[in-house]
């Protein structure tokens, strides 16, 4: 039902192709990146030294962390705004149709997923710190953290929402309508979502095995979306994952280098730490969500066919 929501609006294939081009490539990657490019150019001229553009870490450390965070999150704001405008103007769609098959967005689902994963993240961080305190340094600076909190609370959910609306929303629906099934959009959006993180500093530091985590996270969020017939759980989980991490702990080799409470000084290791979230934690979370929201008919929701409804059925899609 969630993918079929797209039938309510204009859903020609060219609209989706241009939508991705406008929102992602032109919006976030070009227009949204102009402040970052401008800041890098200004800093380079001022210091008389150009950064190594192939080394993201050298770019991230050019500025104070709070400034860097704004610069790297701003493109997602531009992308999200353009995507939602494109959906409304070109597809004649609504935010609700792009978000959920329910008659209205279920904010309780968003906050439940956010609270559950946020709590788990805090607990795991505290346990990790208690087990290996020498692996962390106290990084807390009240003034800088207060500014970080404001920036992160405003912009991080925008960043994660853009990724969810683009991958699990817009592309999931567009590819689903084109393929007439549910498994292909799940696979494509999950793999592409993972590959979009290949330039992250974590990949260079840990190795390509971390792509298992990124792609696995894409599959987890895609399964959440298809089984729950909406983006709400994925929106809440993704926002909690990035926001709580940005506030709690940072490291010199992560994409988010912030004025967080703790700084991880340990050397990251490729292996079981990458696999446990995908093959242990995520299945447990799916079990919790399935029990709470009484998910059934997994085979149909994940692998079923999508058939175009007739004109009378279209008006009933998503109505509870």
Coordinates of C-alpha atoms in Angstrom, one line a residue:
X1 CA 0.0 0.0 0.0
X2 CA 2.8 2.4 0.7
X3 CA 4.4 2.2 -2.7
X4 CA 0.9 2.3 -4.3
X5 CA 0.5 5.8 -2.7
X6 CA 2.4 7.1 -5.7
X7 CA -0.5 6.3 -8.0
X8 CA -2.5 9.1 -6.4
X9 CA -0.3 11.6 -8.1
X10 CA 1.4 12.0 -11.5
X11 CA 3.9 9.1 -11.7
X12 CA 5.5 9.1 -15.1
X13 CA 9.0 7.7 -15.1
X14 CA 10.6 10.9 -16.4
X15 CA 9.3 12.8 -13.4
X16 CA 11.3 10.5 -11.0
X17 CA 14.4 10.7 -13.1
X18 CA 14.4 14.5 -13.2
X19 CA 13.3 14.6 -9.5
X20 CA 16.5 12.8 -8.4
X21 CA 18.5 15.0 -10.7
X22 CA 17.0 18.2 -9.4
X23 CA 16.9 17.4 -5.7
X24 CA 20.1 15.3 -5.2
X25 CA 22.6 16.2 -7.9
X26 CA 21.7 19.8 -8.6
X27 CA 20.2 20.6 -5.2
X28 CA 22.3 19.0 -2.6
X29 CA 25.5 18.3 -4.5
X30 CA 25.8 21.6 -6.4
X31 CA 23.7 24.4 -4.9
X32 CA 23.8 23.1 -1.4
X33 CA 27.6 22.6 -1.5
X34 CA 28.3 26.2 -2.6
X35 CA 28.7 27.5 1.0
X36 CA 31.2 24.7 1.7
X37 CA 33.2 25.3 -1.5
X38 CA 33.1 29.1 -0.8
X39 CA 34.4 28.6 2.7
X40 CA 37.2 26.2 1.5
X41 CA 38.2 28.7 -1.1
X42 CA 38.3 31.6 1.4
X43 CA 40.2 29.6 3.9
X44 CA 42.7 28.4 1.3
X45 CA 43.4 32.0 0.1
X46 CA 43.6 33.3 3.7
X47 CA 46.1 30.5 4.8
X48 CA 47.9 30.4 1.4
X49 CA 47.4 26.6 1.4
X50 CA 44.9 24.5 -0.5
X51 CA 43.5 21.4 1.1
X52 CA 43.8 17.9 -0.4
X53 CA 40.3 17.6 -1.9
X54 CA 40.7 13.8 -2.0
X55 CA 41.1 13.7 1.8
X56 CA 37.8 14.6 3.4
X57 CA 39.3 14.6 6.9
X58 CA 41.7 17.5 5.9
X59 CA 38.6 19.4 4.7
X60 CA 36.6 18.7 7.9
X61 CA 39.5 20.0 10.0
X62 CA 39.8 23.3 8.2
X63 CA 37.2 24.9 10.3
X64 CA 35.9 24.9 13.9
X65 CA 33.7 21.7 14.2
X66 CA 30.4 23.6 14.6
X67 CA 31.0 25.6 11.5
X68 CA 32.0 22.4 9.6
X69 CA 28.8 20.7 10.8
X70 CA 26.7 23.5 9.4
X71 CA 28.5 23.4 6.1
X72 CA 28.2 19.7 5.6
X73 CA 24.6 19.5 6.6
X74 CA 23.3 22.5 4.6
X75 CA 23.2 20.6 1.3
X76 CA 20.7 18.2 2.8
X77 CA 18.4 21.1 3.6
X78 CA 18.5 22.3 0.0
X79 CA 17.9 18.8 -1.3
X80 CA 15.0 18.2 1.0
X81 CA 13.3 21.4 0.1
X82 CA 13.7 20.8 -3.6
X83 CA 12.5 17.2 -3.3
X84 CA 9.3 18.2 -1.4
X85 CA 8.6 21.1 -3.9
X86 CA 9.2 18.7 -6.8
X87 CA 6.8 16.2 -5.3
X88 CA 4.1 18.8 -4.8
X89 CA 4.4 20.7 -8.1
X90 CA 5.5 18.0 -10.6
X91 CA 3.9 14.9 -9.1
X92 CA 0.9 16.7 -7.6
X93 CA 1.6 14.7 -4.5
X94 CA 1.4 15.5 -0.8
X95 CA 3.8 15.1 2.0
X96 CA 1.5 12.5 3.6
X97 CA 1.5 10.3 0.4
X98 CA 5.3 10.4 0.3
X99 CA 5.5 9.6 4.0
X100 CA 2.9 7.0 4.8
X101 CA 0.0 4.8 3.6
X102 CA -2.0 6.0 6.7
X103 CA -4.5 8.8 6.4
X104 CA -2.1 11.1 8.3
X105 CA 1.5 11.0 9.4
X106 CA 1.8 9.0 12.6
X107 CA 4.1 11.1 14.8
X108 CA 3.9 8.5 17.6
X109 CA 5.7 6.0 15.5
X110 CA 8.4 8.5 14.7
X111 CA 8.9 9.4 18.4
X112 CA 8.8 5.7 19.5
X113 CA 11.5 4.7 17.0
X114 CA 13.6 7.8 17.9
X115 CA 13.2 7.1 21.7
X116 CA 13.9 3.4 21.4
X117 CA 17.1 3.7 19.4
X118 CA 18.2 6.9 21.1
X119 CA 18.0 5.1 24.5
X120 CA 19.8 2.0 23.2
X121 CA 22.6 4.3 21.7
X122 CA 23.1 6.1 25.0
X123 CA 23.2 2.8 27.0
X124 CA 25.7 1.3 24.5
X125 CA 27.9 4.4 24.6
X126 CA 27.9 4.4 28.4
X127 CA 28.7 0.7 28.6
X128 CA 31.5 1.2 26.0
X129 CA 33.0 4.0 28.0
X130 CA 32.8 2.1 31.3
X131 CA 34.4 -1.0 29.8
X132 CA 37.2 1.0 28.1
X133 CA 37.6 4.4 29.7
X134 CA 41.1 4.8 28.4
X135 CA 39.8 4.6 24.9
X136 CA 37.9 7.9 25.3
X137 CA 38.8 11.5 26.4
X138 CA 36.4 13.9 27.9
X139 CA 35.6 16.4 25.1
X140 CA 32.9 18.4 26.8
X141 CA 32.9 22.2 26.5
X142 CA 29.7 23.7 27.7
X143 CA 29.6 26.7 25.3
X144 CA 30.6 24.7 22.2
X145 CA 28.3 21.8 23.1
X146 CA 25.3 24.2 23.5
X147 CA 25.9 25.5 20.0
X148 CA 26.4 22.0 18.7
X149 CA 23.1 20.9 20.3
X150 CA 21.2 23.7 18.6
X151 CA 22.8 23.0 15.2
X152 CA 22.4 19.2 15.5
X153 CA 18.8 19.3 16.8
X154 CA 17.8 21.5 13.8
X155 CA 19.9 20.2 11.0
X156 CA 20.6 16.5 11.7
X157 CA 16.9 15.5 11.4
X158 CA 16.8 17.4 8.2
X159 CA 19.8 15.5 6.9
X160 CA 18.3 12.1 7.8
X161 CA 14.9 13.1 6.6
X162 CA 16.2 14.0 3.2
X163 CA 17.9 10.6 2.9
X164 CA 14.8 8.8 4.0
X165 CA 12.4 10.7 1.7
X166 CA 14.8 10.3 -1.2
X167 CA 15.7 6.6 -0.8
X168 CA 12.9 4.9 1.2
X169 CA 10.3 7.3 0.0
X170 CA 10.7 8.8 -3.5
X171 CA 12.9 6.2 -5.0
X172 CA 11.2 3.3 -3.3
X173 CA 7.9 4.4 -4.8
X174 CA 9.3 5.3 -8.2
X175 CA 11.2 2.1 -8.7
X176 CA 8.3 0.1 -7.3
X177 CA 5.8 1.5 -9.8
X178 CA 8.3 0.8 -12.6
X179 CA 9.2 -2.7 -11.6
X180 CA 5.7 -3.7 -10.3
X181 CA 7.2 -5.5 -7.4
X182 CA 8.5 -4.7 -3.9
X183 CA 11.8 -6.6 -3.6
X184 CA 13.6 -4.7 -6.4
X185 CA 13.1 -1.2 -5.0
X186 CA 14.1 -2.6 -1.6
X187 CA 17.4 -4.1 -3.0
X188 CA 18.2 -1.1 -5.3
X189 CA 17.6 1.6 -2.7
X190 CA 19.5 -0.3 0.0
X191 CA 22.5 -0.9 -2.1
X192 CA 22.6 2.6 -3.5
X193 CA 22.1 4.1 0.0
X194 CA 25.1 2.1 1.2
X195 CA 27.3 3.1 -1.8
X196 CA 26.5 6.8 -1.2
X197 CA 28.6 6.5 2.0
X198 CA 31.6 5.1 0.2
X199 CA 33.4 8.5 0.4
X200 CA 33.0 8.7 4.2
X201 CA 36.2 8.8 6.2
X202 CA 35.2 5.7 8.0
X203 CA 35.6 3.6 4.8
X204 CA 39.2 4.7 4.4
X205 CA 39.9 4.1 8.0
X206 CA 38.2 0.7 8.5
X207 CA 38.1 -0.6 5.0
X208 CA 35.4 -1.7 2.6
X209 CA 34.0 -4.2 5.0
X210 CA 32.1 -1.3 6.6
X211 CA 30.0 -1.2 3.5
X212 CA 28.3 -4.3 4.9
X213 CA 27.0 -2.0 7.7
X214 CA 25.9 0.8 5.4
X215 CA 24.1 -1.5 3.0
X216 CA 22.7 -3.6 5.8
X217 CA 21.4 -0.4 7.4
X218 CA 19.7 0.4 4.1
X219 CA 18.0 -3.0 4.0
X220 CA 16.9 -2.6 7.7
X221 CA 15.3 0.8 7.0
X222 CA 13.8 -0.4 3.8
X223 CA 12.2 -3.4 5.6
X224 CA 10.9 -1.1 8.2
X225 CA 9.2 1.0 5.5
X226 CA 7.7 -1.8 3.6
X227 CA 6.5 -3.8 6.7
X228 CA 5.1 -0.8 8.4
X229 CA 3.6 0.7 5.2
X230 CA 5.3 4.1 5.8
X231 CA 8.5 6.0 6.6
X232 CA 7.7 7.0 10.2
X233 CA 9.8 4.3 11.9
X234 CA 12.7 4.8 9.5
X235 CA 12.6 8.6 10.0
X236 CA 12.7 8.2 13.8
X237 CA 15.4 5.6 13.9
X238 CA 17.7 7.4 11.4
X239 CA 17.3 10.8 13.2
X240 CA 18.1 9.2 16.6
X241 CA 21.1 7.3 15.2
X242 CA 22.8 10.4 13.7
X243 CA 21.7 13.0 16.3
X244 CA 22.6 11.1 19.5
X245 CA 25.9 10.0 18.0
X246 CA 26.8 13.6 17.0
X247 CA 26.1 14.8 20.6
X248 CA 27.6 11.9 22.5
X249 CA 30.8 10.8 20.8
X250 CA 33.1 11.9 18.0
X251 CA 36.4 10.7 16.5
X252 CA 39.1 11.9 14.2
X253 CA 38.1 9.4 11.5
X254 CA 34.3 9.9 11.4
X255 CA 32.1 11.9 9.0
X256 CA 30.7 13.9 11.9
X257 CA 33.5 15.4 13.9
X258 CA 31.7 17.5 16.5
X259 CA 32.1 19.2 19.9
X260 CA 30.5 16.1 21.5
X261 CA 30.7 15.0 25.1
X262 CA 33.3 12.2 24.4
X263 CA 36.0 11.7 21.8
X264 CA 36.8 8.1 20.8
X265 CA 40.6 7.7 20.7
X266 CA 40.7 4.0 20.0
X267 CA 41.7 2.5 16.7
X268 CA 38.6 1.2 14.9
X269 CA 38.8 -2.5 14.0
X270 CA 37.1 -4.1 11.0
X271 CA 35.2 -7.2 11.9
X272 CA 32.6 -8.2 14.4
X273 CA 31.9 -4.6 15.4
X274 CA 30.7 -4.1 11.8
X275 CA 28.7 -7.3 11.6
X276 CA 26.9 -7.3 15.0
X277 CA 24.5 -4.3 14.2
X278 CA 23.5 -5.8 10.9
X279 CA 23.1 -9.5 11.9
X280 CA 22.1 -9.2 15.6
X281 CA 20.9 -5.7 16.6
X282 CA 18.8 -5.0 13.5
X283 CA 16.9 -8.3 13.6
X284 CA 16.1 -7.8 17.3
X285 CA 14.8 -4.3 16.5
X286 CA 12.6 -5.7 13.7
X287 CA 11.2 -8.3 16.1
X288 CA 10.4 -5.5 18.6
X289 CA 8.7 -3.4 16.0
X290 CA 6.8 -6.4 14.6
X291 CA 5.4 -7.3 18.0
X292 CA 4.4 -3.7 18.8
X293 CA 2.8 -3.0 15.5
X294 CA 1.5 -6.5 14.8
X295 CA 3.1 -7.0 11.5
X296 CA 1.9 -9.9 9.4
X297 CA 2.2 -11.3 5.9
X298 CA 5.9 -10.6 5.6
X299 CA 6.3 -12.4 2.2
X300 CA 3.6 -10.3 0.5
X301 CA 4.8 -7.0 2.0
X302 CA 8.5 -7.6 1.0
X303 CA 8.2 -9.6 -2.2
X304 CA 4.6 -9.1 -3.4
X305 CA 3.6 -7.6 -6.7
X306 CA 2.3 -4.0 -7.3
X307 CA -0.7 -3.7 -9.5
X308 CA -2.0 -0.3 -10.7
X309 CA -5.4 0.3 -9.1
X310 CA -8.4 1.5 -11.2
X311 CA -9.6 5.1 -10.8
X312 CA -12.0 4.2 -8.0
X313 CA -9.5 2.3 -6.0
X314 CA -6.9 5.0 -6.2
X315 CA -9.0 7.3 -4.0
X316 CA -9.1 4.7 -1.3
X317 CA -5.4 3.9 -1.1
X318 CA -4.1 4.5 2.3
X319 CA -7.4 5.2 4.0
X320 CA -7.7 3.3 7.3

